Coordinates of C-alpha atoms in Angstrom, one line a residue:
M26 CA 0.0 0.0 0.0
A27 CA 2.8 2.4 0.9
V28 CA 4.5 1.7 -2.5
L29 CA 1.1 2.3 -4.3
V30 CA 0.6 5.6 -2.4
A31 CA 4.1 6.8 -3.3
G32 CA 3.6 5.9 -6.9
V33 CA 0.3 7.8 -7.1
V34 CA 1.8 10.9 -5.6
A35 CA 4.8 10.7 -7.9
V36 CA 2.7 10.3 -11.1
L37 CA 0.3 13.1 -10.2
A38 CA 3.2 15.4 -9.2
A39 CA 4.9 14.9 -12.6
A40 CA 1.6 15.4 -14.4
C41 CA 1.0 18.7 -12.7
G42 CA 4.2 20.5 -13.9
P43 CA 6.2 22.8 -11.8
A44 CA 5.0 23.4 -8.2
P45 CA 4.0 26.9 -7.2
P46 CA 6.7 28.9 -5.3
P47 CA 6.9 27.5 -1.8
T48 CA 6.1 29.7 1.2
G49 CA 8.5 30.1 4.0
P50 CA 8.2 28.0 7.2
D51 CA 6.2 30.7 8.8
G52 CA 4.5 32.1 5.7
P53 CA 0.8 31.8 5.2
A54 CA -0.7 29.1 2.9
R55 CA -1.8 30.5 -0.4
R56 CA -3.3 27.5 -2.1
I57 CA -5.9 26.2 0.4
V58 CA -8.3 23.3 -0.2
S59 CA -11.2 22.4 2.0
L60 CA -12.5 18.8 2.1
D61 CA -15.9 19.1 3.9
Y62 CA -18.6 21.7 4.6
C63 CA -17.5 22.1 8.3
A64 CA -14.0 22.9 7.1
D65 CA -15.5 25.2 4.4
Q66 CA -16.9 27.5 7.1
Y67 CA -13.5 28.1 8.7
V68 CA -11.8 28.7 5.4
L69 CA -14.5 31.0 4.1
G70 CA -14.7 32.9 7.4
L71 CA -11.0 33.3 8.1
V72 CA -9.1 33.8 4.9
E73 CA -9.2 36.0 1.8
R74 CA -11.0 34.6 -1.2
G75 CA -7.8 34.7 -3.3
R76 CA -6.1 32.2 -1.0
I77 CA -8.9 29.5 -1.5
L78 CA -8.1 27.0 -4.2
A79 CA -11.2 24.8 -3.8
L80 CA -14.0 24.0 -1.4
S81 CA -16.0 20.8 -0.8
P82 CA -19.0 19.9 -3.0
D83 CA -21.3 20.8 -0.1
A84 CA -20.1 24.3 0.3
G85 CA -23.1 25.8 -1.4
E86 CA -25.8 23.6 0.3
A87 CA -28.5 24.9 2.6
F88 CA -26.8 23.3 5.7
S89 CA -23.6 25.2 4.9
Y90 CA -23.7 28.5 6.9
L91 CA -21.5 30.5 4.5
R92 CA -23.0 29.1 1.4
A93 CA -23.4 32.6 -0.2
E94 CA -19.7 33.3 0.3
A95 CA -18.9 30.0 -1.4
E96 CA -20.5 31.0 -4.7
G97 CA -18.1 31.1 -7.6
I98 CA -15.3 29.3 -5.8
P99 CA -14.3 25.9 -7.4
V100 CA -15.1 22.7 -5.6
V101 CA -13.3 19.5 -5.4
R102 CA -14.3 16.0 -4.4
P103 CA -12.5 14.8 -1.2
R104 CA -10.6 12.1 -3.2
A105 CA -6.8 11.9 -3.1
E106 CA -6.2 12.1 -6.8
D107 CA -8.6 15.1 -7.3
V108 CA -6.9 17.0 -4.5
L109 CA -3.3 16.2 -5.3
I110 CA -3.6 17.4 -8.8
L111 CA -4.4 20.9 -7.6
R112 CA -1.1 21.1 -5.7
P113 CA -2.4 22.7 -2.5
D114 CA -0.1 23.9 0.2
L115 CA -2.7 23.3 2.9
V116 CA -5.6 20.9 3.2
V117 CA -8.3 21.8 5.8
R118 CA -10.6 19.1 6.9
S119 CA -13.0 18.0 9.7
Y120 CA -14.1 14.6 8.4
G121 CA -13.6 15.0 4.6
G122 CA -11.7 12.2 2.8
G123 CA -12.2 9.7 5.6
P124 CA -10.2 8.9 8.8
R125 CA -6.9 8.4 7.1
A126 CA -6.9 11.4 4.8
G127 CA -4.9 13.6 7.1
G128 CA -2.0 11.2 7.3
F129 CA -2.1 10.5 3.6
F130 CA -1.8 14.2 2.6
E131 CA 0.9 14.8 5.1
Q132 CA 2.8 11.8 3.7
A133 CA 2.4 13.5 0.3
G134 CA 4.1 16.6 1.7
I135 CA 1.0 18.7 2.1
S136 CA 0.2 20.4 5.4
V137 CA -3.1 19.5 7.0
L138 CA -5.3 21.6 9.3
Q139 CA -7.7 19.4 11.3
I140 CA -10.9 21.0 12.5
D141 CA -11.9 18.9 15.4
Y142 CA -15.5 18.4 16.6
A143 CA -16.4 20.9 19.3
P144 CA -18.6 19.5 22.1
D145 CA -19.3 23.0 23.6
I146 CA -18.9 26.7 23.1
A147 CA -15.5 26.9 25.0
S148 CA -14.2 24.3 22.5
V149 CA -15.4 26.4 19.6
R150 CA -13.5 29.4 20.9
A151 CA -10.3 27.3 21.1
G152 CA -10.9 25.8 17.7
I153 CA -11.3 29.3 16.1
R154 CA -8.1 30.5 17.7
G155 CA -6.2 27.4 16.6
A156 CA -7.4 27.5 13.0
A157 CA -6.9 31.3 12.8
A158 CA -3.3 30.9 13.9
R159 CA -2.6 28.2 11.3
L160 CA -4.3 30.3 8.6
D161 CA -2.4 33.5 9.4
A162 CA -5.7 35.1 10.4
A163 CA -5.3 35.6 14.2
A164 CA -6.9 39.1 14.2
R165 CA -9.9 37.9 12.2
G166 CA -10.3 34.9 14.5
E167 CA -10.4 37.2 17.6
A168 CA -12.9 39.5 15.9
L169 CA -15.2 36.5 15.2
I170 CA -14.9 35.3 18.8
A171 CA -15.6 38.8 20.2
E172 CA -18.7 39.2 18.0
M173 CA -20.0 35.7 19.0
D174 CA -19.5 36.4 22.7
A175 CA -21.3 39.7 22.5
R176 CA -24.3 38.1 20.8
L177 CA -24.3 35.3 23.3
E178 CA -24.3 37.8 26.2
R179 CA -27.2 39.7 24.7
A180 CA -29.2 36.4 24.1
R181 CA -28.4 35.2 27.7
A182 CA -29.8 38.3 29.1
R183 CA -33.2 37.7 27.4
G184 CA -33.5 34.0 28.2
T185 CA -35.9 32.5 30.7
R186 CA -36.1 29.1 32.3
T187 CA -38.2 27.8 29.5
R188 CA -37.9 24.1 28.8
A189 CA -37.0 23.5 25.1
L190 CA -36.9 20.3 23.2
Y191 CA -34.6 20.2 20.2
L192 CA -36.0 17.8 17.6
T193 CA -34.3 16.9 14.2
P194 CA -36.0 15.6 11.1
A195 CA -33.8 12.5 11.5
G196 CA -35.9 11.6 14.5
V197 CA -33.4 12.4 17.3
S198 CA -33.3 14.9 20.1
S199 CA -30.3 16.5 21.8
G200 CA -29.9 15.5 25.4
A201 CA -27.5 16.5 28.2
G202 CA -23.9 16.8 27.4
T203 CA -24.3 17.5 23.7
F204 CA -23.2 20.6 21.7
V205 CA -26.9 21.7 21.3
D206 CA -27.5 21.2 25.0
D207 CA -24.7 23.8 25.6
L208 CA -26.4 26.2 23.2
I209 CA -29.8 25.7 25.0
A210 CA -28.1 26.6 28.3
A211 CA -26.3 29.6 26.7
A212 CA -29.7 30.9 25.7
G213 CA -30.9 30.8 29.4
L214 CA -33.2 27.8 28.8
D215 CA -33.6 24.4 30.3
N216 CA -33.3 21.2 28.1
F217 CA -36.5 19.2 28.3
D218 CA -34.5 16.1 27.3
D219 CA -32.5 15.2 30.4
R220 CA -31.1 12.0 28.9
N221 CA -27.4 11.9 28.0
G222 CA -26.3 12.4 24.4
W223 CA -28.2 12.2 21.1
R224 CA -31.2 9.9 21.5
S225 CA -34.4 8.9 19.6
I226 CA -37.2 11.4 20.3
P227 CA -38.7 10.6 23.7
L228 CA -42.1 9.6 22.3
E229 CA -43.3 7.9 25.5
R230 CA -42.6 11.0 27.6
L231 CA -44.2 13.3 25.0
A232 CA -47.4 11.2 25.2
Y233 CA -48.1 12.7 28.6
E234 CA -45.8 15.7 29.0
A235 CA -44.8 18.5 26.7
P236 CA -41.9 21.1 26.7
D237 CA -42.6 24.8 26.7
V238 CA -41.3 25.1 23.1
Y239 CA -40.1 22.8 20.3
A240 CA -36.9 23.8 18.6
V241 CA -36.9 22.3 15.1
P242 CA -33.9 22.8 12.9
S243 CA -34.2 23.0 9.1
F244 CA -31.3 21.7 6.9
G245 CA -32.8 22.3 3.5
A246 CA -33.5 19.3 1.2
T247 CA -32.6 16.1 2.9
N248 CA -33.6 12.4 2.5
H249 CA -35.4 12.6 5.8
R250 CA -38.6 13.9 4.1
N251 CA -38.7 10.6 2.1
A252 CA -38.0 8.2 5.0
W253 CA -39.8 7.2 8.1
T254 CA -38.2 8.5 11.3
P255 CA -39.6 9.0 14.9
F256 CA -40.2 12.6 13.9
R257 CA -43.1 11.3 11.7
H258 CA -44.7 9.4 14.6
P259 CA -48.2 10.7 15.3
V260 CA -47.2 11.6 18.9
A261 CA -44.4 13.8 17.6
T262 CA -46.2 15.3 14.7
E263 CA -49.3 16.2 16.8
R264 CA -47.2 17.7 19.6
V265 CA -45.1 19.8 17.3
A266 CA -48.1 20.9 15.4
A267 CA -49.7 22.1 18.6
G268 CA -46.6 24.1 19.3
P269 CA -45.3 26.5 20.1
T270 CA -42.6 25.7 17.6
L271 CA -39.3 27.5 17.1
P272 CA -37.7 27.2 13.7
I273 CA -33.9 27.0 13.8
D274 CA -31.5 27.5 10.9
G275 CA -29.8 24.1 10.9
S276 CA -26.6 25.6 9.4
T277 CA -26.0 27.4 12.7
T278 CA -25.9 24.1 14.6
A279 CA -24.5 21.6 12.0
C280 CA -20.9 22.6 12.7
G281 CA -19.2 24.2 15.6
G282 CA -18.4 27.8 14.7
W283 CA -18.9 31.4 15.7
F284 CA -22.3 31.2 13.8
L285 CA -23.7 29.2 16.7
A286 CA -24.7 32.6 18.1
G287 CA -27.5 32.6 15.6
A288 CA -29.0 29.4 17.1
V289 CA -28.7 30.8 20.7
E290 CA -30.4 34.0 19.7
A291 CA -33.2 32.1 18.0
L292 CA -33.6 29.9 21.1
A293 CA -33.7 33.0 23.4
A294 CA -36.2 34.8 21.2
G295 CA -38.4 31.7 21.0
A296 CA -38.5 31.5 24.8
D297 CA -39.8 35.1 25.0
A298 CA -42.6 34.2 22.6
S299 CA -43.6 30.9 24.2

């Protein structure tokens, strides 16, 4: 396998012609490729458009928060041969390309910036700072954090001890210890689902008890509308229809980033109206 990988890299490198001028060891990357839509948000939010070589195929989808900013930028499939032929000097990824992608590209001599999953808001702050430092965009990163924190503080001041239940079209709810649970707390609300982790919608509990508000994210066109999930169960559909229901832009919760402030603001506003 190692011989095969080395051969692929050598053939593609020869086919691409001369490499672009290398940057210094401390110089910023100028040919950046992003492999998934979570990584796309960090690339689009932190660096200049001219430094972006390509984004993931999902960069323009409804669940991608910075989808408008992605318009007009080339996309690339997260496949080794498709990426290598572009000759990037930095690959940014969260999950794109599979679990071995980071090691593969580093073996090919390409730097990799890994955007790790953020389980809470504090981890998002750390992730923004780390990514901004690697992308030579420290000032921009601090500005995004400051804006996020200001929005969170305003939302927290509005929040009440309303019990909210976050329900996804996939038929799961967000319980204690999840990223969304941290957003609910940041909005000054209580999480109706006190189970740990992501679980199937608590249909039995909903049959005799209801939260104060249902937070329902929208992710655009997905296959969930064509498949049966617990979200389609009569108990869930009737409860949600009876409301009150709070629509959430799914792109604000799909990946951990500064844009989570939008979800917290929506939760706090919905609590006021419940």
